[in-house]
mmCIF file of C-alpha atoms in Angstrom:
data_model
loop_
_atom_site.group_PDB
_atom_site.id
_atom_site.type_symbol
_atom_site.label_atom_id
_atom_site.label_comp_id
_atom_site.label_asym_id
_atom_site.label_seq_id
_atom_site.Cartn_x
_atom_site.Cartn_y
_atom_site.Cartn_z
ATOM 1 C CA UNK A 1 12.245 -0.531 42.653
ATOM 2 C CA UNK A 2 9.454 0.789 44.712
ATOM 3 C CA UNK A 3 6.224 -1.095 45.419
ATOM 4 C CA UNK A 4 3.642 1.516 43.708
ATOM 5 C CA UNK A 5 6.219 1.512 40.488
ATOM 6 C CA UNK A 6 4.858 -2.379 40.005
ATOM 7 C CA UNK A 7 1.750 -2.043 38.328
ATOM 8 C CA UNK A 8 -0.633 -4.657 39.799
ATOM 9 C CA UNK A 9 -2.215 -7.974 37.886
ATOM 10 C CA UNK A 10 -5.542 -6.215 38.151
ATOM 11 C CA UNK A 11 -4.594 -3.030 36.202
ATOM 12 C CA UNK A 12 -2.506 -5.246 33.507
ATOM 13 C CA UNK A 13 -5.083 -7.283 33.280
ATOM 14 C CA UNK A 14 -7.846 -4.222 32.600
ATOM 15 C CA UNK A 15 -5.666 -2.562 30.632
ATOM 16 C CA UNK A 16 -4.826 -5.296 28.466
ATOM 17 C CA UNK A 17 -8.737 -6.363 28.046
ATOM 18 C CA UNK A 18 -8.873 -2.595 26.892
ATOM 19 C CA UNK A 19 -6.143 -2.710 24.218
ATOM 20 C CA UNK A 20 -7.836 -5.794 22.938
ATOM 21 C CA UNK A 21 -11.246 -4.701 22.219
ATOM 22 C CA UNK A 22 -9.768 -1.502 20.573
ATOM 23 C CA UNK A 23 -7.699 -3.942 18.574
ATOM 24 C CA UNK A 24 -10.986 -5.737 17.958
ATOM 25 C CA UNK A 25 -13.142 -2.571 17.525
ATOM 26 C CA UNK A 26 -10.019 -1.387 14.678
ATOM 27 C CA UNK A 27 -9.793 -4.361 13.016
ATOM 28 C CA UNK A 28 -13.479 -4.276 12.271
ATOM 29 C CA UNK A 29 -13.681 -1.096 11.003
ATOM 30 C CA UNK A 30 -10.171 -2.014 8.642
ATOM 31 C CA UNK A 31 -12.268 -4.664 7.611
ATOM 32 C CA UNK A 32 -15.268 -2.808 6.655
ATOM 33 C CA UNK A 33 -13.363 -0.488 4.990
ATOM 34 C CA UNK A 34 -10.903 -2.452 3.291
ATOM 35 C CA UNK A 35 -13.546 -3.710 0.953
ATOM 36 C CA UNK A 36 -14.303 -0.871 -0.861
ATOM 37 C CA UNK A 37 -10.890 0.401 -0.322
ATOM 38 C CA UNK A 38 -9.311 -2.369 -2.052
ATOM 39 C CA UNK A 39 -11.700 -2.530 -4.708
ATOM 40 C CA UNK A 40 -11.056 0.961 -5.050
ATOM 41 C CA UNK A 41 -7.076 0.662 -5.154
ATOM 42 C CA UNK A 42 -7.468 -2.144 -7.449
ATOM 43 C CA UNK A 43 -9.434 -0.010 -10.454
ATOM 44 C CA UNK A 44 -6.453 2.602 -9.315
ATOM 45 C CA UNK A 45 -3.873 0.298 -10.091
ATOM 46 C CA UNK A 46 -5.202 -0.752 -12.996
ATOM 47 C CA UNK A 47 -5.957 2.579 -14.571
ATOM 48 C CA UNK A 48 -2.374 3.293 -13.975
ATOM 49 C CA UNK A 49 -0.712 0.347 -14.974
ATOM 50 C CA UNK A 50 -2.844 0.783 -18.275
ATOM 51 C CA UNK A 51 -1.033 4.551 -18.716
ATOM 52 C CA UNK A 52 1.852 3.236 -17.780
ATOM 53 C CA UNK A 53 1.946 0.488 -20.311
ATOM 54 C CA UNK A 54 0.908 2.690 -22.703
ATOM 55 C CA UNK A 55 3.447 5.447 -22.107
ATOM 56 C CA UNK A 56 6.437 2.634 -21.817
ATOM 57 C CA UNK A 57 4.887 1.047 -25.352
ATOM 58 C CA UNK A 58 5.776 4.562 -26.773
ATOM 59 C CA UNK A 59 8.633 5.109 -25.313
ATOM 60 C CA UNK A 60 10.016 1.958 -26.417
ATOM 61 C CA UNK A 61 8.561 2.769 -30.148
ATOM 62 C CA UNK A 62 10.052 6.268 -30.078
ATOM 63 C CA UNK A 63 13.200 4.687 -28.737
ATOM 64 C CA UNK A 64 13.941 2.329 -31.117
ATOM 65 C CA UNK A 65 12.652 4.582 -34.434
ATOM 66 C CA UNK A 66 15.243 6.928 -33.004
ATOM 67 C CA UNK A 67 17.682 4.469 -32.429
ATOM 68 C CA UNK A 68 16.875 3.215 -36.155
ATOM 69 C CA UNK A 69 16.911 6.548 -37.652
ATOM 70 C CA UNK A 70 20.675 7.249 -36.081
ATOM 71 C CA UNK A 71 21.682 3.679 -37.495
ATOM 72 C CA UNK A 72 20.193 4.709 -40.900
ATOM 73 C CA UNK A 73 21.784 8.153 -40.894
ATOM 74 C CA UNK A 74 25.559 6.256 -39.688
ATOM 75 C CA UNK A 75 25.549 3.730 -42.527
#
Protein backbone atom coordinates (compact mmCIF):
# COMPACT_ATOMS: atom_id res chain seq x y z
CA UNK A 1 0.00 0.00 0.00
CA UNK A 2 1.10 3.47 -0.70
CA UNK A 3 1.66 6.13 1.97
CA UNK A 4 -1.11 8.81 0.72
CA UNK A 5 -3.69 5.60 0.49
CA UNK A 6 -3.39 5.66 4.63
CA UNK A 7 -5.63 8.21 5.66
CA UNK A 8 -4.00 10.07 8.58
CA UNK A 9 -5.24 10.14 12.53
CA UNK A 10 -6.05 13.78 11.94
CA UNK A 11 -8.55 13.28 9.05
CA UNK A 12 -10.15 10.05 10.93
CA UNK A 13 -10.31 11.81 13.70
CA UNK A 14 -12.26 15.05 11.90
CA UNK A 15 -14.15 12.98 10.03
CA UNK A 16 -15.34 10.90 12.70
CA UNK A 17 -16.18 14.12 15.05
CA UNK A 18 -18.28 14.99 11.82
CA UNK A 19 -20.28 11.75 11.54
CA UNK A 20 -21.01 12.14 15.20
CA UNK A 21 -22.60 15.42 15.44
CA UNK A 22 -24.72 14.51 12.31
CA UNK A 23 -25.60 11.41 14.27
CA UNK A 24 -26.32 13.81 17.12
CA UNK A 25 -27.95 16.57 14.98
CA UNK A 26 -30.38 13.28 13.40
CA UNK A 27 -31.14 11.82 16.40
CA UNK A 28 -32.55 15.07 17.67
CA UNK A 29 -34.61 15.81 15.03
CA UNK A 30 -35.97 11.71 15.18
CA UNK A 31 -36.64 12.66 18.52
CA UNK A 32 -38.58 15.71 17.96
CA UNK A 33 -40.41 14.15 15.51
CA UNK A 34 -41.06 10.90 16.85
CA UNK A 35 -43.44 12.41 19.32
CA UNK A 36 -46.03 13.43 17.29
CA UNK A 37 -45.23 10.75 14.89
CA UNK A 38 -45.86 8.09 17.27
CA UNK A 39 -48.77 9.58 18.70
CA UNK A 40 -49.89 9.86 15.33
CA UNK A 41 -49.18 6.06 14.32
CA UNK A 42 -50.70 5.07 17.48
CA UNK A 43 -54.46 6.71 16.72
CA UNK A 44 -53.51 4.96 13.11
CA UNK A 45 -53.18 1.73 14.55
CA UNK A 46 -55.90 1.94 16.51
CA UNK A 47 -58.40 3.15 13.97
CA UNK A 48 -57.36 0.18 12.03
CA UNK A 49 -57.24 -2.43 14.40
CA UNK A 50 -60.87 -1.17 15.32
CA UNK A 51 -61.94 -1.93 11.33
CA UNK A 52 -60.18 -4.72 11.42
CA UNK A 53 -61.85 -6.21 14.41
CA UNK A 54 -64.88 -5.25 13.17
CA UNK A 55 -64.56 -6.70 9.68
CA UNK A 56 -63.01 -10.17 11.25
CA UNK A 57 -66.23 -10.07 13.90
CA UNK A 58 -68.33 -10.29 10.62
CA UNK A 59 -66.57 -12.41 8.90
CA UNK A 60 -66.54 -14.84 11.58
CA UNK A 61 -70.55 -14.22 12.01
CA UNK A 62 -71.12 -14.62 8.27
CA UNK A 63 -68.86 -17.64 8.45
CA UNK A 64 -70.37 -19.58 10.84
CA UNK A 65 -74.34 -18.61 9.81
CA UNK A 66 -73.12 -20.00 6.52
CA UNK A 67 -71.49 -22.79 7.89
CA UNK A 68 -74.84 -23.34 10.02
CA UNK A 69 -77.12 -22.83 7.21
CA UNK A 70 -75.12 -25.73 5.03
CA UNK A 71 -75.35 -28.01 8.27
CA UNK A 72 -79.12 -27.21 8.46
CA UNK A 73 -79.72 -27.74 4.75
CA UNK A 74 -77.39 -31.45 5.04
CA UNK A 75 -79.43 -32.86 7.92
Amino acid sequence: MKKEEIPSMMELQISWQFMQSVKRRILFCSLQMSISKAFSLAVFFCIINYIGLHIYNFFLHYMSLVCFETLVFMI
